[in-house]
Amino acid sequence: MGEGRALTVTGWVLGGIGVVLLAVAAYWGFRGYESVTMSTDSMAPTFRKGDRVAVEKSNGNGLHHGEMVIYRTSDRYDGADVLQRVIALGGDHLVFDGTQLLLNGSALVEPYLDGGNQGTSPAYDVQVPKGRMFTLGDNRADSMDSRFFLADQSGTLSVRVVRGRTIDNPAMTLLLGGSALGGTLLALAGAGFGLAGRVVRRRHLAAVVPYGQSSSRPQLRPFVRR
């Protein structure tokens, strides 16, 4: 195989695979799915920092207690996307007495908490208005959630800020995250191999000396008048 041709072919193959994977990610994105990466441990142990989470894009209609949602609001967290669990919805009465969380008078069962740790926060008593929700992180000791905004409508949020819900499907998480990340890396690798192959070919062509010509530069002799 000619000089640099192997690198070029490798680049085309890797780049092609990368484009296919990116197309898969784009297809599922068009269908209403995406993959996000946890930037904090606020949802540990369910999701830890660095974990990729599959999300189905949706609004706040038909929310259920215990669902994990992604929301965005301009007046909190500088407008960044936030992943938290829905604890209470419109019409609910939520009470935390310092040790136990009560929803409508009954102790809330939360198997997702690490050892049942509720963290340390002041007691609160919230009546959730219609069309709003009260959210908490699973890592109660390290989550800035509705508890920190009790002075603003008792910490509740409009369900309209919801833009997605998590999918309890590891295969979908792998598909979305792997396709996007793998496709990007392979596309970049393909471009790198292709560029390397082009450089090698150019250097090879520049080094070829046409038949019949000396590879050394002609010697210049001084003109001597006799």
Short mmCIF file of C-alpha atoms in Angstrom, two decimals:
data_model
loop_
_atom_site.label_atom_id
_atom_site.label_comp_id
_atom_site.label_asym_id
_atom_site.label_seq_id
_atom_site.Cartn_x
_atom_site.Cartn_y
_atom_site.Cartn_z
CA MET A 1 0.00 0.00 0.00
CA GLY A 2 1.36 3.45 -0.97
CA GLU A 3 2.93 5.88 1.42
CA GLY A 4 0.24 7.31 3.70
CA ARG A 5 -2.54 5.32 2.07
CA ALA A 6 -2.98 3.04 5.09
CA LEU A 7 -3.39 6.07 7.35
CA THR A 8 -5.91 7.62 4.99
CA VAL A 9 -7.98 4.43 4.75
CA THR A 10 -7.93 4.07 8.54
CA GLY A 11 -9.09 7.67 8.84
CA TRP A 12 -12.01 7.07 6.46
CA VAL A 13 -13.07 3.93 8.34
CA LEU A 14 -12.90 5.50 11.81
CA GLY A 15 -14.53 8.70 10.60
CA GLY A 16 -17.33 6.74 8.93
CA ILE A 17 -18.07 4.76 12.08
CA GLY A 18 -18.01 7.99 14.09
CA VAL A 19 -20.51 9.63 11.77
CA VAL A 20 -22.82 6.61 12.05
CA LEU A 21 -22.70 6.73 15.86
CA LEU A 22 -23.38 10.47 15.87
CA ALA A 23 -26.31 9.85 13.55
CA VAL A 24 -27.69 7.29 16.03
CA ALA A 25 -27.37 9.82 18.86
CA ALA A 26 -29.04 12.49 16.73
CA TYR A 27 -31.87 10.11 15.83
CA TRP A 28 -32.67 9.35 19.46
CA GLY A 29 -32.31 13.03 20.28
CA PHE A 30 -34.88 13.79 17.60
CA ARG A 31 -37.14 11.13 19.11
CA GLY A 32 -37.04 13.00 22.43
CA TYR A 33 -34.19 11.42 24.37
CA GLU A 34 -30.86 12.71 25.59
CA SER A 35 -28.00 11.77 27.89
CA VAL A 36 -26.78 14.07 30.67
CA THR A 37 -23.78 13.83 32.98
CA MET A 38 -24.07 14.38 36.72
CA SER A 39 -21.80 17.26 37.77
CA THR A 40 -22.29 16.77 41.53
CA ASP A 41 -23.08 14.06 44.08
CA SER A 42 -26.42 15.65 45.03
CA MET A 43 -28.31 12.56 43.83
CA ALA A 44 -25.99 9.95 45.35
CA PRO A 45 -26.21 7.04 45.84
CA THR A 46 -28.73 6.82 42.97
CA PHE A 47 -26.48 8.79 40.62
CA ARG A 48 -22.96 9.88 41.44
CA LYS A 49 -20.79 12.62 39.99
CA GLY A 50 -19.71 11.65 36.48
CA ASP A 51 -22.57 9.18 35.91
CA ARG A 52 -24.42 9.46 32.63
CA VAL A 53 -28.20 9.52 32.92
CA ALA A 54 -30.73 8.85 30.15
CA VAL A 55 -33.51 11.41 30.03
CA GLU A 56 -36.79 11.47 28.14
CA LYS A 57 -37.70 15.01 27.18
CA SER A 58 -41.10 15.93 28.58
CA ASN A 59 -43.00 18.65 30.39
CA GLY A 60 -44.42 18.62 33.89
CA ASN A 61 -47.79 17.13 32.98
CA GLY A 62 -48.70 13.95 34.84
CA LEU A 63 -45.84 13.98 37.31
CA HIS A 64 -45.73 11.27 39.97
CA HIS A 65 -44.27 11.20 43.46
CA GLY A 66 -40.73 9.85 43.50
CA GLU A 67 -39.98 10.61 39.85
CA MET A 68 -36.59 12.13 39.06
CA VAL A 69 -36.88 15.15 36.81
CA ILE A 70 -34.60 17.62 35.10
CA TYR A 71 -35.72 21.20 35.31
CA ARG A 72 -34.40 24.65 34.56
CA THR A 73 -35.45 27.94 36.12
CA SER A 74 -33.89 31.35 35.69
CA ASP A 75 -34.25 32.40 39.33
CA ARG A 76 -32.31 29.46 40.80
CA TYR A 77 -28.93 27.85 40.09
CA ASP A 78 -28.11 30.53 37.49
CA GLY A 79 -30.47 28.87 35.03
CA ALA A 80 -28.51 25.59 34.94
CA ASP A 81 -30.17 22.21 34.46
CA VAL A 82 -30.91 20.47 37.78
CA LEU A 83 -31.77 16.82 38.44
CA GLN A 84 -33.84 16.19 41.59
CA ARG A 85 -36.59 13.92 42.89
CA VAL A 86 -40.24 14.99 43.11
CA ILE A 87 -41.27 14.63 46.75
CA ALA A 88 -44.59 16.49 46.87
CA LEU A 89 -47.08 17.84 44.33
CA GLY A 90 -49.97 20.28 44.29
CA GLY A 91 -52.34 19.70 47.21
CA ASP A 92 -49.80 17.75 49.29
CA HIS A 93 -48.91 18.63 52.86
CA LEU A 94 -45.21 18.00 53.53
CA VAL A 95 -43.70 18.20 57.01
CA PHE A 96 -40.13 17.64 58.19
CA ASP A 97 -39.76 17.58 61.97
CA GLY A 98 -35.97 17.45 61.97
CA THR A 99 -35.67 13.68 61.77
CA GLN A 100 -38.59 12.35 59.72
CA LEU A 101 -40.33 13.40 56.52
CA LEU A 102 -44.13 13.18 56.54
CA LEU A 103 -46.27 13.36 53.41
CA ASN A 104 -49.95 13.98 54.08
CA GLY A 105 -49.53 12.72 57.63
CA SER A 106 -47.69 9.48 56.79
CA ALA A 107 -43.98 8.78 57.10
CA LEU A 108 -42.47 8.88 53.62
CA VAL A 109 -40.69 5.65 52.68
CA GLU A 110 -37.50 6.52 50.79
CA PRO A 111 -35.46 3.40 49.94
CA TYR A 112 -33.18 5.46 47.68
CA LEU A 113 -31.62 7.32 50.61
CA ASP A 114 -28.19 6.20 51.81
CA GLY A 115 -29.02 4.57 55.14
CA GLY A 116 -32.15 6.67 55.45
CA ASN A 117 -30.03 9.76 56.11
CA GLN A 118 -32.23 12.87 55.93
CA GLY A 119 -29.27 15.19 56.40
CA THR A 120 -29.40 18.18 58.67
CA SER A 121 -31.83 20.97 57.86
CA PRO A 122 -34.32 23.08 59.80
CA ALA A 123 -37.84 21.75 60.24
CA TYR A 124 -40.36 22.88 57.65
CA ASP A 125 -44.06 22.63 57.01
CA VAL A 126 -45.15 23.11 53.40
CA GLN A 127 -48.56 23.10 51.77
CA VAL A 128 -47.80 22.66 48.07
CA PRO A 129 -49.94 24.90 45.82
CA LYS A 130 -51.65 23.49 42.75
CA GLY A 131 -49.41 23.26 39.72
CA ARG A 132 -46.23 23.25 41.79
CA MET A 133 -43.79 20.67 43.17
CA PHE A 134 -41.33 20.28 46.04
CA THR A 135 -38.07 18.58 45.07
CA LEU A 136 -35.16 17.10 47.02
CA GLY A 137 -31.84 15.50 46.17
CA ASP A 138 -31.24 11.92 47.31
CA ASN A 139 -28.05 13.02 49.05
CA ARG A 140 -29.80 15.15 51.65
CA ALA A 141 -26.50 16.08 53.30
CA ASP A 142 -25.14 17.57 50.06
CA SER A 143 -28.00 18.87 47.95
CA MET A 144 -29.19 22.42 47.42
CA ASP A 145 -32.86 21.75 46.79
CA SER A 146 -36.29 23.12 47.74
CA ARG A 147 -35.28 23.26 51.42
CA PHE A 148 -32.94 26.17 50.64
CA PHE A 149 -35.67 28.30 49.06
CA LEU A 150 -38.42 28.07 51.68
CA ALA A 151 -38.80 31.86 51.65
CA ASP A 152 -39.72 31.70 47.96
CA GLN A 153 -43.19 30.11 47.72
CA SER A 154 -42.18 27.56 50.38
CA GLY A 155 -39.43 26.24 48.14
CA THR A 156 -41.87 24.93 45.56
CA LEU A 157 -41.42 25.18 41.79
CA SER A 158 -43.88 25.40 38.94
CA VAL A 159 -44.18 22.04 37.19
CA ARG A 160 -43.77 23.99 33.95
CA VAL A 161 -40.02 24.24 34.53
CA VAL A 162 -39.66 20.47 34.02
CA ARG A 163 -38.01 19.57 30.74
CA GLY A 164 -37.35 15.86 31.17
CA ARG A 165 -37.61 12.70 33.28
CA THR A 166 -35.01 10.04 33.91
CA ILE A 167 -35.31 6.63 32.26
CA ASP A 168 -34.67 3.55 34.37
CA ASN A 169 -33.02 1.72 31.48
CA PRO A 170 -29.22 1.09 31.59
CA ALA A 171 -29.23 0.00 27.94
CA MET A 172 -30.71 3.32 26.83
CA THR A 173 -28.19 5.21 28.95
CA LEU A 174 -25.35 3.29 27.31
CA LEU A 175 -26.81 3.78 23.84
CA LEU A 176 -27.28 7.54 24.19
CA GLY A 177 -24.06 8.29 26.02
CA GLY A 178 -21.92 5.81 24.09
CA SER A 179 -23.17 6.91 20.69
CA ALA A 180 -22.55 10.60 21.29
CA LEU A 181 -19.18 10.25 23.03
CA GLY A 182 -17.90 7.36 20.91
CA GLY A 183 -19.02 9.01 17.69
CA THR A 184 -17.26 12.26 18.54
CA LEU A 185 -14.01 10.52 19.50
CA LEU A 186 -13.99 8.29 16.41
CA ALA A 187 -14.79 11.20 14.11
CA LEU A 188 -11.88 13.18 15.57
CA ALA A 189 -9.58 10.15 15.35
CA GLY A 190 -10.60 9.62 11.74
CA ALA A 191 -9.82 13.24 10.90
CA GLY A 192 -6.43 12.88 12.61
CA PHE A 193 -5.50 9.74 10.67
CA GLY A 194 -6.65 11.33 7.43
CA LEU A 195 -4.52 14.42 8.04
CA ALA A 196 -1.52 12.27 8.97
CA GLY A 197 -1.91 10.26 5.77
CA ARG A 198 -2.01 13.43 3.68
CA VAL A 199 1.14 14.78 5.34
CA VAL A 200 2.99 11.50 4.76
CA ARG A 201 2.02 11.45 1.07
CA ARG A 202 3.15 15.03 0.57
CA ARG A 203 6.49 14.35 2.20
CA HIS A 204 6.96 11.23 0.09
CA LEU A 205 6.22 13.10 -3.14
CA ALA A 206 8.59 15.91 -2.18
CA ALA A 207 11.36 13.39 -1.56
CA VAL A 208 11.06 11.68 -4.97
CA VAL A 209 13.80 12.76 -7.43
CA PRO A 210 12.84 12.63 -11.14
CA TYR A 211 14.77 10.05 -13.21
CA GLY A 212 17.91 11.41 -14.80
CA GLN A 213 18.38 14.29 -12.38
CA SER A 214 21.00 14.42 -9.74
CA SER A 215 19.79 14.58 -6.17
CA SER A 216 22.50 17.09 -5.43
CA ARG A 217 22.36 20.70 -6.42
CA PRO A 218 24.52 21.63 -9.47
CA GLN A 219 27.91 23.02 -8.60
CA LEU A 220 28.35 26.65 -9.68
CA ARG A 221 31.76 27.41 -11.15
CA PRO A 222 33.15 30.93 -11.15
CA PHE A 223 33.50 32.47 -14.61
CA VAL A 224 37.20 32.93 -15.33
CA ARG A 225 38.31 35.15 -18.18
CA ARG A 226 41.37 33.76 -19.87
#
